[in-house]
Structure formats: structure tokens, C-alpha cells
Amino acid sequence: MSEFFSASLLSSTLTIATPLFIGALGGLFCERVGIVNVGLDGIMLAGAFAAAIASYYSQSAWLGVIIALLVGAVLGILHAVICVGFKADHVISGVSINILTSSVTVFLLQYLFGNKGQSPTCPKIGTLGASFSGIPFLGFILQSMSYLTVLGLVLIVLSHIFLYYTKTGLRLRSIGENPYAAQSLGIPVVNYMYASVIVGCALAGLAGAFLSIGMLNVFTKNMTAGRGFIALAAMIFGRWTPLGSLLTSLFFGYVLAWQLNTQGLSVPAQLVEAIPYITTLLVLAFVSKHARGPAHDGKIYNLNQN
Amino acid sequence: MSRVKWSEGLWQLIPSVIAVIAALVIGAIIILAIGENPFDAYRAMLSGAFGDLSSLADTLQRATPYIFGALAFLVAAKAGLFNIGIEGQMYVGGMAAAIIGFSVPGLPLILHLFLALAGAMLMGLLWALIPGWLKVRAGVNEVISTIMLNYVAYSVTAYLTVHVFHEPGLIPQTFQVAPTAVLAPLLPPSKLNTGFILGLLLAVILWVYLFYTPGGYDLRVTGLSLPAARYAGINSERVIFNALLMSGAIGGLMGAERILGVYQRFIHSFSPGYGFTAIAVALLGQNNPLGIIPAAILFGALESGGTAMSLQVNVPRELGLILEALIIVFIAAQYFIKSRFVTIIKRGESHE
């Protein structure tokens, strides 16, 4: 039993889940105003790169976090201009962002450091540290917990309050359901869309920063390894809610952390790696008819139509 | 009236041309920013892509997976589906081709090759059966299910490569396929093989199918308007399902070309994202089977030319990939550009 519920297992669960639930939150802010964000993975990659580079040159990890947020926001502007301004297909825009960031990051690695594989090591974000180590069981988890994980958990709670207990949050959600109705109520739909997509993409940048300067202290080529897509799945699986996204991310994190611990067992790692994806497919197959996202999600909002 | 139609048809090409030019301009700015001469860089790129027979062969070799991948994407897209799972279908198809290629030696050449290609198509088809079934039965969005299946395909083929068919050595790769299952090279020592011809043939076949057969008509109507298709008595669920299967089969074939023609064994994670870039190629080719061919060759040229350029000028070869990405960013805005042009033409028409 302790093997499945040890402090170290839970600690690594939380670490693995952090980029997932922050990323899922980023996707959620986009989809709640009806903009699908398949480019989540690419934005996370750009955030990871920006964070490592800024942290390396300034020797300040927190500056890295801020730059990652900014780079995410800039890509958010790009995504919003393409999807809202140009009324283009959301998935196409997302795919183009993924291709763009994976090539630009490798290009810049090669140009700046003459090394396509990885950046030099850089300062990383600290952990809560020894002041919590006195608490039994939880102490171990807390002391190795990154400040970014704490920030992510706070953001989840704040987003929940914002979306469900404020007027602005209610308006934001109404746009994803029916932008035309929202518009007829006098809500500035386009402004909301831009703001929400930019915030969502900035969060995706933050999720990426956790990979390069939260978990590690270096950026490596294509280091997101599809985590953006898992974050997207966690968001859908969590029914487009912050708390649901957190829970499903923790579930994925647990499965993946457990996989790291089972390397001594005879189960091949490659097959265990597939478990979160197969689980997602199975769950989607059974709950999809009931788990509907925002009604206008992925559709093009065209003012002239109404 | 006829003039409007004619010019609208011509304008359809404009967004692709604008996208390529805009990407080249931004690429030139990037080259300037790192202190090199853009004209020198582009000249080096061009001669590296088309300068002589061997560089042309390299360009066409790199274009081949994009032809298959873009055709796979297009068949699904014409039915209104977004198949982002070509990468996974390619991996399982490639693995099937490899297994058939090395496990039954001694077969006659044509039969063995045919079996390997058919096995790859079948495997890709079966892999697409899952999202198709999930879509029709449970209403699961194919974008999500095909993305998930990419990772499953990646893990399963990794498992087979490392644990089941592993050829002893440091590189995670399977045994070599028998010579009877190899797609013959066209211009050795380049990796260009008969798979390229197969891709061109497939493009023509799909073009005829989509625009000149009742089945293709049903498929296009379903993609354009589901209610209209239902009203016209088209069994649109079946059409969507079949389109996805066709897409998966072509994705499998794409893997077979790489495995049987280029690597001649399955190498773990051999793809640098062919399946995703192929989406860009399909869009650049205006979702037309014949338009895909020049688009794929352009992308092949950016990659082979990029490599040649980095040897001559101090510009990283990833510039080619950045140009690819910029082209698709501009293509993503094509609806805007297109609608603007059509509006301008119509306005001009009404003034007369």
C-alpha cells in the first residue's frame, strides 16, 4: 500500500502535474470564450525557452518567469488575431504555432549557443524548503514543492472564483456559449475574446517556464514532449473547469509518477507511457455525450452574421 | 457573371502565393538580423534545393512524405474532419511494413512489396477506425482522439522496437527488411525511391475520385454542409467514417514509404513531425490533390536547401523550418485575405 501512497510518489505526482494543470488552465481561458487552442504545446515550448534564456542572461529565475508570461501573451495576441481578427480556423492557427515555436527555438539555440540540443544551465525557481520539513508526511511534499507549483494552485483557486463568482467571469463564460446573445446584451465580445486568449496563452507560457526552470535548470529541444496536448486532454477531461482540470492533471501526474517508480517491475516503460492517453480515450468514449464544452467552442465568431 | 467566377478561381491561388512571399520577406529580415546577406542565403538555398540532379533528388525525397501526409489530411478535411493523427497512423503503418518486410523473406519481389504496402495501409486504416468509431458512436471530437492515438502509436511502436524486434546494438531499431520488400531507389545514392511516383499517382487518383465520381461528390457535399448532405439523402455518417479510414490508410502508406524506401528498417521516432507539417502542406496546396504536389516540393526544397545554405552561409538550417511555419501562419489568415479580395472584385463588378 505504501508503495502506491508514499510521500515521494505524491511529491513527484505534484511536480509532473504542475505544468499540466497550469497549461490546462491556459487552454480553459481560451476555450471559455470559444477559441480552441491546439497550439498550447507550442506556447508552452516557447515559454520554457524564454524562461531559460531570460534566466540565463539575467541570472534571475523570476525574471525568466515574467519573460515566459510575456512571450506566451505575445503568441496569444498572434492566435487571437488569426482566430478572432482574421476569423480563420482555430486548429490551423494552433498547428502553425506549434510548428513555428519548435523551429524557432531550435534556430535560436543554434544561433545563440551553437548547440541545437540544449541551452546552458541557468538559475531555477526555488522550493518551499526546509522550514516545512518538521511536519510529518506533508513536510516532505511541501519542502520539495516549487514556488511555481504554489503559484499554479493559487491561480486555479483564483480562476475558479473569477469564473463562477464574478460578473466578468459570468460574461466571459456566456461568450463561449453564445457570443451573439452576449453581444446583444452589450458585452464587448471581441475585447473579451482577445483578453481571455492572451491571458490563457500567458498561462501556457508559465506552464512552460515550470518545465525549464521549475523542474530543471535548462531548456532542451522539444522539451514539452506533448505535455500541451495532455494539458488539453486534462482540460476536456476536467470538463472545462479549473478544479476539474486540477484533479485530472493530478490523476495523469500520479499515473506518470507511478510509472517512474515501476521501472524495477517487469512492465515495459513504453507501454505504461501510453496509459494516460488510453485512459483519456476510454473516459471520452464513455462520458463524451454528457461532457459538452462551451457550445460555441471552435466556431468562428462573425459579427456580420447576426 | 462569368468574369467574377473566373477571377474568383484565380484569386484562390493568391493567398498561397502571398503567404510564401510574406514568409520569404520575414525570413530575409531574420537573416539580416543575424548579420548575413539575405540574397546570398536565398541563392545558396535555391541552388542547394534545385542546383543539380542530386540536390533535386534530395528535395523530392524530402517532399515525398508530405505528398502522402497532405493527401491523407485532405481526404478527411474534404469530409469536414480534422485528422491530426496522421503521425500516429504513419508510425503504425511503418511498423506494419517493417514487420512484413523482415519476417517473411523469400517471397517474390512484387508480391512481398505489395503485401508490405497493403499491410501498412490496413494498419493505418485500423488505427483510424478507433477515432472514427468514437466519433460516430460516442461523439468524441476527432481532434482530441487522434492526438491521443498519436502518443499511443508512438509508445507501442517504441515497445515493439525496443523489446520485440530489436536488432542488437545501441540504436533503437528493428531488423532490416528483406530486399524483396524495398521500394526501389530512383536516383542512387539519394534516398529518392519509387514511393515518390506512388505519391504522384495517388494524388491523381484522389483528384479524379474527389471531383469526378459520385463517391467523391458525396464526400465533398458532406464536408461542405452536413444538413445539405442529409437532405440530399447522403448517408453522411458512413461518408465521414469512410473518409477517415481512407485518410488513415494513406497515413499508413506514408509510413511504409519512409520505412521501405528510405530507412529499410523501423527506427524509433524516425519522424521529425511529418504528419503535422503535412497539414501545412495540404493548406498551402489549397486542399487540392494536385495543388499539394508543388506545395510538398516547396517544403522539401526549404529543408534540403536549408541544409545546403547552412554550409555556405552562417545561417542555421532551421531557417527552412521557420519559413515553413511562417507560410502556414500566413495561410491561416488566408480566409481573411480571400474574402477581402472577393469583396473587392464584387465591388468592382457592381460599379460597372
JSON list of N, CA and C in Angstrom, two decimals, chain A residues 85-131:
[
{"chain": "A", "resi": 85, "resn": "GLY", "atom": "N", "xyz": [-9.56, 38.11, -35.23]},
{"chain": "A", "resi": 85, "resn": "GLY", "atom": "CA", "xyz": [-9.43, 39.18, -36.22]},
{"chain": "A", "resi": 85, "resn": "GLY", "atom": "C", "xyz": [-9.63, 38.68, -37.64]},
{"chain": "A", "resi": 86, "resn": "PHE", "atom": "N", "xyz": [-8.87, 37.62, -38.00]},
{"chain": "A", "resi": 86, "resn": "PHE", "atom": "CA", "xyz": [-8.95, 37.10, -39.36]},
{"chain": "A", "resi": 86, "resn": "PHE", "atom": "C", "xyz": [-10.03, 36.03, -39.51]},
{"chain": "A", "resi": 87, "resn": "LYS", "atom": "N", "xyz": [-10.67, 35.64, -38.42]},
{"chain": "A", "resi": 87, "resn": "LYS", "atom": "CA", "xyz": [-11.74, 34.64, -38.45]},
{"chain": "A", "resi": 87, "resn": "LYS", "atom": "C", "xyz": [-11.28, 33.35, -39.14]},
{"chain": "A", "resi": 88, "resn": "ALA", "atom": "N", "xyz": [-10.03, 32.97, -38.88]},
{"chain": "A", "resi": 88, "resn": "ALA", "atom": "CA", "xyz": [-9.50, 31.75, -39.50]},
{"chain": "A", "resi": 88, "resn": "ALA", "atom": "C", "xyz": [-9.77, 30.55, -38.60]},
{"chain": "A", "resi": 89, "resn": "ASP", "atom": "N", "xyz": [-9.50, 29.38, -39.13]},
{"chain": "A", "resi": 89, "resn": "ASP", "atom": "CA", "xyz": [-9.75, 28.15, -38.39]},
{"chain": "A", "resi": 89, "resn": "ASP", "atom": "C", "xyz": [-8.81, 28.07, -37.17]},
{"chain": "A", "resi": 90, "resn": "HIS", "atom": "N", "xyz": [-9.39, 27.78, -35.99]},
{"chain": "A", "resi": 90, "resn": "HIS", "atom": "CA", "xyz": [-8.61, 27.79, -34.76]},
{"chain": "A", "resi": 90, "resn": "HIS", "atom": "C", "xyz": [-7.55, 26.70, -34.74]},
{"chain": "A", "resi": 91, "resn": "VAL", "atom": "N", "xyz": [-7.91, 25.52, -35.24]},
{"chain": "A", "resi": 91, "resn": "VAL", "atom": "CA", "xyz": [-6.97, 24.41, -35.18]},
{"chain": "A", "resi": 91, "resn": "VAL", "atom": "C", "xyz": [-5.78, 24.67, -36.10]},
{"chain": "A", "resi": 92, "resn": "ILE", "atom": "N", "xyz": [-6.05, 25.27, -37.25]},
{"chain": "A", "resi": 92, "resn": "ILE", "atom": "CA", "xyz": [-4.96, 25.58, -38.19]},
{"chain": "A", "resi": 92, "resn": "ILE", "atom": "C", "xyz": [-3.99, 26.56, -37.53]},
{"chain": "A", "resi": 93, "resn": "SER", "atom": "N", "xyz": [-4.54, 27.58, -36.89]},
{"chain": "A", "resi": 93, "resn": "SER", "atom": "CA", "xyz": [-3.70, 28.55, -36.21]},
{"chain": "A", "resi": 93, "resn": "SER", "atom": "C", "xyz": [-2.85, 27.86, -35.15]},
{"chain": "A", "resi": 94, "resn": "GLY", "atom": "N", "xyz": [-3.48, 26.96, -34.38]},
{"chain": "A", "resi": 94, "resn": "GLY", "atom": "CA", "xyz": [-2.76, 26.25, -33.33]},
{"chain": "A", "resi": 94, "resn": "GLY", "atom": "C", "xyz": [-1.63, 25.41, -33.89]},
{"chain": "A", "resi": 95, "resn": "VAL", "atom": "N", "xyz": [-1.92, 24.69, -34.98]},
{"chain": "A", "resi": 95, "resn": "VAL", "atom": "CA", "xyz": [-0.88, 23.85, -35.59]},
{"chain": "A", "resi": 95, "resn": "VAL", "atom": "C", "xyz": [0.27, 24.70, -36.07]},
{"chain": "A", "resi": 96, "resn": "SER", "atom": "N", "xyz": [-0.05, 25.87, -36.65]},
{"chain": "A", "resi": 96, "resn": "SER", "atom": "CA", "xyz": [1.03, 26.73, -37.14]},
{"chain": "A", "resi": 96, "resn": "SER", "atom": "C", "xyz": [1.88, 27.24, -35.99]},
{"chain": "A", "resi": 97, "resn": "ILE", "atom": "N", "xyz": [1.26, 27.53, -34.85]},
{"chain": "A", "resi": 97, "resn": "ILE", "atom": "CA", "xyz": [2.04, 27.98, -33.68]},
{"chain": "A", "resi": 97, "resn": "ILE", "atom": "C", "xyz": [2.97, 26.87, -33.21]},
{"chain": "A", "resi": 98, "resn": "ASN", "atom": "N", "xyz": [2.48, 25.63, -33.22]},
{"chain": "A", "resi": 98, "resn": "ASN", "atom": "CA", "xyz": [3.34, 24.51, -32.80]},
{"chain": "A", "resi": 98, "resn": "ASN", "atom": "C", "xyz": [4.56, 24.37, -33.70]},
{"chain": "A", "resi": 99, "resn": "ILE", "atom": "N", "xyz": [4.34, 24.44, -35.01]},
{"chain": "A", "resi": 99, "resn": "ILE", "atom": "CA", "xyz": [5.46, 24.28, -35.94]},
{"chain": "A", "resi": 99, "resn": "ILE", "atom": "C", "xyz": [6.42, 25.46, -35.79]},
{"chain": "A", "resi": 100, "resn": "LEU", "atom": "N", "xyz": [5.83, 26.66, -35.66]},
{"chain": "A", "resi": 100, "resn": "LEU", "atom": "CA", "xyz": [6.65, 27.87, -35.54]},
{"chain": "A", "resi": 100, "resn": "LEU", "atom": "C", "xyz": [7.56, 27.81, -34.33]},
{"chain": "A", "resi": 101, "resn": "THR", "atom": "N", "xyz": [7.00, 27.50, -33.16]},
{"chain": "A", "resi": 101, "resn": "THR", "atom": "CA", "xyz": [7.83, 27.55, -31.95]},
{"chain": "A", "resi": 101, "resn": "THR", "atom": "C", "xyz": [8.87, 26.43, -31.94]},
{"chain": "A", "resi": 102, "resn": "SER", "atom": "N", "xyz": [8.52, 25.24, -32.46]},
{"chain": "A", "resi": 102, "resn": "SER", "atom": "CA", "xyz": [9.53, 24.18, -32.41]},
{"chain": "A", "resi": 102, "resn": "SER", "atom": "C", "xyz": [10.69, 24.51, -33.32]},
{"chain": "A", "resi": 103, "resn": "SER", "atom": "N", "xyz": [10.43, 25.20, -34.46]},
{"chain": "A", "resi": 103, "resn": "SER", "atom": "CA", "xyz": [11.57, 25.53, -35.31]},
{"chain": "A", "resi": 103, "resn": "SER", "atom": "C", "xyz": [12.32, 26.77, -34.80]},
{"chain": "A", "resi": 104, "resn": "VAL", "atom": "N", "xyz": [11.58, 27.76, -34.30]},
{"chain": "A", "resi": 104, "resn": "VAL", "atom": "CA", "xyz": [12.26, 28.98, -33.84]},
{"chain": "A", "resi": 104, "resn": "VAL", "atom": "C", "xyz": [13.15, 28.68, -32.63]},
{"chain": "A", "resi": 105, "resn": "THR", "atom": "N", "xyz": [12.69, 27.84, -31.70]},
{"chain": "A", "resi": 105, "resn": "THR", "atom": "CA", "xyz": [13.52, 27.57, -30.52]},
{"chain": "A", "resi": 105, "resn": "THR", "atom": "C", "xyz": [14.81, 26.86, -30.91]},
{"chain": "A", "resi": 106, "resn": "VAL", "atom": "N", "xyz": [14.73, 25.90, -31.84]},
{"chain": "A", "resi": 106, "resn": "VAL", "atom": "CA", "xyz": [15.95, 25.21, -32.26]},
{"chain": "A", "resi": 106, "resn": "VAL", "atom": "C", "xyz": [16.88, 26.17, -33.01]},
{"chain": "A", "resi": 107, "resn": "PHE", "atom": "N", "xyz": [16.28, 27.00, -33.85]},
{"chain": "A", "resi": 107, "resn": "PHE", "atom": "CA", "xyz": [17.05, 28.02, -34.60]},
{"chain": "A", "resi": 107, "resn": "PHE", "atom": "C", "xyz": [17.81, 28.92, -33.63]},
{"chain": "A", "resi": 108, "resn": "LEU", "atom": "N", "xyz": [17.11, 29.40, -32.61]},
{"chain": "A", "resi": 108, "resn": "LEU", "atom": "CA", "xyz": [17.74, 30.33, -31.66]},
{"chain": "A", "resi": 108, "resn": "LEU", "atom": "C", "xyz": [18.80, 29.62, -30.79]},
{"chain": "A", "resi": 109, "resn": "LEU", "atom": "N", "xyz": [18.53, 28.36, -30.43]},
{"chain": "A", "resi": 109, "resn": "LEU", "atom": "CA", "xyz": [19.53, 27.60, -29.67]},
{"chain": "A", "resi": 109, "resn": "LEU", "atom": "C", "xyz": [20.82, 27.53, -30.46]},
{"chain": "A", "resi": 110, "resn": "GLN", "atom": "N", "xyz": [20.67, 27.20, -31.75]},
{"chain": "A", "resi": 110, "resn": "GLN", "atom": "CA", "xyz": [21.83, 27.07, -32.62]},
{"chain": "A", "resi": 110, "resn": "GLN", "atom": "C", "xyz": [22.52, 28.41, -32.79]},
{"chain": "A", "resi": 111, "resn": "TYR", "atom": "N", "xyz": [21.72, 29.47, -32.96]},
{"chain": "A", "resi": 111, "resn": "TYR", "atom": "CA", "xyz": [22.30, 30.78, -33.22]},
{"chain": "A", "resi": 111, "resn": "TYR", "atom": "C", "xyz": [22.98, 31.34, -31.97]},
{"chain": "A", "resi": 112, "resn": "LEU", "atom": "N", "xyz": [22.32, 31.21, -30.80]},
{"chain": "A", "resi": 112, "resn": "LEU", "atom": "CA", "xyz": [22.84, 31.82, -29.58]},
{"chain": "A", "resi": 112, "resn": "LEU", "atom": "C", "xyz": [23.98, 31.01, -28.97]},
{"chain": "A", "resi": 113, "resn": "PHE", "atom": "N", "xyz": [23.83, 29.67, -28.96]},
{"chain": "A", "resi": 113, "resn": "PHE", "atom": "CA", "xyz": [24.79, 28.85, -28.22]},
{"chain": "A", "resi": 113, "resn": "PHE", "atom": "C", "xyz": [25.53, 27.85, -29.10]},
{"chain": "A", "resi": 114, "resn": "GLY", "atom": "N", "xyz": [25.20, 27.82, -30.39]},
{"chain": "A", "resi": 114, "resn": "GLY", "atom": "CA", "xyz": [25.85, 26.87, -31.27]},
{"chain": "A", "resi": 114, "resn": "GLY", "atom": "C", "xyz": [25.58, 25.42, -30.89]},
{"chain": "A", "resi": 115, "resn": "ASN", "atom": "N", "xyz": [24.45, 25.19, -30.22]},
{"chain": "A", "resi": 115, "resn": "ASN", "atom": "CA", "xyz": [24.12, 23.84, -29.77]},
{"chain": "A", "resi": 115, "resn": "ASN", "atom": "C", "xyz": [22.62, 23.64, -29.95]},
{"chain": "A", "resi": 116, "resn": "LYS", "atom": "N", "xyz": [22.27, 22.72, -30.84]},
{"chain": "A", "resi": 116, "resn": "LYS", "atom": "CA", "xyz": [20.85, 22.51, -31.16]},
{"chain": "A", "resi": 116, "resn": "LYS", "atom": "C", "xyz": [20.11, 21.78, -30.06]},
{"chain": "A", "resi": 117, "resn": "GLY", "atom": "N", "xyz": [20.84, 21.09, -29.21]},
{"chain": "A", "resi": 117, "resn": "GLY", "atom": "CA", "xyz": [20.19, 20.20, -28.25]},
{"chain": "A", "resi": 117, "resn": "GLY", "atom": "C", "xyz": [19.65, 20.90, -27.02]},
{"chain": "A", "resi": 118, "resn": "GLN", "atom": "N", "xyz": [20.46, 21.79, -26.43]},
{"chain": "A", "resi": 118, "resn": "GLN", "atom": "CA", "xyz": [20.03, 22.39, -25.17]},
{"chain": "A", "resi": 118, "resn": "GLN", "atom": "C", "xyz": [20.72, 23.71, -24.90]},
{"chain": "A", "resi": 119, "resn": "SER", "atom": "N", "xyz": [20.13, 24.46, -23.94]},
{"chain": "A", "resi": 119, "resn": "SER", "atom": "CA", "xyz": [20.70, 25.74, -23.54]},
{"chain": "A", "resi": 119, "resn": "SER", "atom": "C", "xyz": [21.74, 25.48, -22.45]},
{"chain": "A", "resi": 120, "resn": "PRO", "atom": "N", "xyz": [22.57, 26.48, -22.12]},
{"chain": "A", "resi": 120, "resn": "PRO", "atom": "CA", "xyz": [23.42, 26.32, -20.93]},
{"chain": "A", "resi": 120, "resn": "PRO", "atom": "C", "xyz": [22.53, 26.25, -19.69]},
{"chain": "A", "resi": 121, "resn": "THR", "atom": "N", "xyz": [23.08, 25.75, -18.59]},
{"chain": "A", "resi": 121, "resn": "THR", "atom": "CA", "xyz": [22.26, 25.69, -17.38]},
{"chain": "A", "resi": 121, "resn": "THR", "atom": "C", "xyz": [22.03, 27.11, -16.86]},
{"chain": "A", "resi": 122, "resn": "CYS", "atom": "N", "xyz": [20.91, 27.28, -16.17]},
{"chain": "A", "resi": 122, "resn": "CYS", "atom": "CA", "xyz": [20.51, 28.61, -15.72]},
{"chain": "A", "resi": 122, "resn": "CYS", "atom": "C", "xyz": [19.92, 28.51, -14.31]},
{"chain": "A", "resi": 123, "resn": "PRO", "atom": "N", "xyz": [19.78, 29.64, -13.61]},
{"chain": "A", "resi": 123, "resn": "PRO", "atom": "CA", "xyz": [19.18, 29.59, -12.28]},
{"chain": "A", "resi": 123, "resn": "PRO", "atom": "C", "xyz": [17.76, 29.05, -12.34]},
{"chain": "A", "resi": 124, "resn": "LYS", "atom": "N", "xyz": [17.34, 28.30, -11.34]},
{"chain": "A", "resi": 124, "resn": "LYS", "atom": "CA", "xyz": [15.98, 27.78, -11.33]},
{"chain": "A", "resi": 124, "resn": "LYS", "atom": "C", "xyz": [15.18, 28.34, -10.15]},
{"chain": "A", "resi": 125, "resn": "ILE", "atom": "N", "xyz": [13.87, 28.20, -10.25]},
{"chain": "A", "resi": 125, "resn": "ILE", "atom": "CA", "xyz": [12.98, 28.66, -9.20]},
{"chain": "A", "resi": 125, "resn": "ILE", "atom": "C", "xyz": [13.14, 27.75, -7.98]},
{"chain": "A", "resi": 126, "resn": "GLY", "atom": "N", "xyz": [13.16, 28.34, -6.80]},
{"chain": "A", "resi": 126, "resn": "GLY", "atom": "CA", "xyz": [13.40, 27.55, -5.60]},
{"chain": "A", "resi": 126, "resn": "GLY", "atom": "C", "xyz": [12.20, 26.74, -5.14]},
{"chain": "A", "resi": 127, "resn": "THR", "atom": "N", "xyz": [12.41, 25.97, -4.08]},
{"chain": "A", "resi": 127, "resn": "THR", "atom": "CA", "xyz": [11.32, 25.21, -3.48]},
{"chain": "A", "resi": 127, "resn": "THR", "atom": "C", "xyz": [11.03, 25.79, -2.09]},
{"chain": "A", "resi": 128, "resn": "LEU", "atom": "N", "xyz": [9.90, 25.37, -1.52]},
{"chain": "A", "resi": 128, "resn": "LEU", "atom": "CA", "xyz": [9.50, 25.94, -0.23]},
{"chain": "A", "resi": 128, "resn": "LEU", "atom": "C", "xyz": [10.57, 25.71, 0.84]},
{"chain": "A", "resi": 129, "resn": "GLY", "atom": "N", "xyz": [11.23, 24.55, 0.74]},
{"chain": "A", "resi": 129, "resn": "GLY", "atom": "CA", "xyz": [12.42, 24.36, 1.55]},
{"chain": "A", "resi": 129, "resn": "GLY", "atom": "C", "xyz": [12.20, 23.81, 2.96]},
{"chain": "A", "resi": 130, "resn": "ALA", "atom": "N", "xyz": [13.28, 23.85, 3.72]},
{"chain": "A", "resi": 130, "resn": "ALA", "atom": "CA", "xyz": [13.35, 23.09, 4.97]},
{"chain": "A", "resi": 130, "resn": "ALA", "atom": "C", "xyz": [12.41, 23.59, 6.06]},
{"chain": "A", "resi": 131, "resn": "SER", "atom": "N", "xyz": [11.89, 24.83, 5.92]},
{"chain": "A", "resi": 131, "resn": "SER", "atom": "CA", "xyz": [11.06, 25.37, 7.00]},
{"chain": "A", "resi": 131, "resn": "SER", "atom": "C", "xyz": [9.80, 24.53, 7.23]}
]
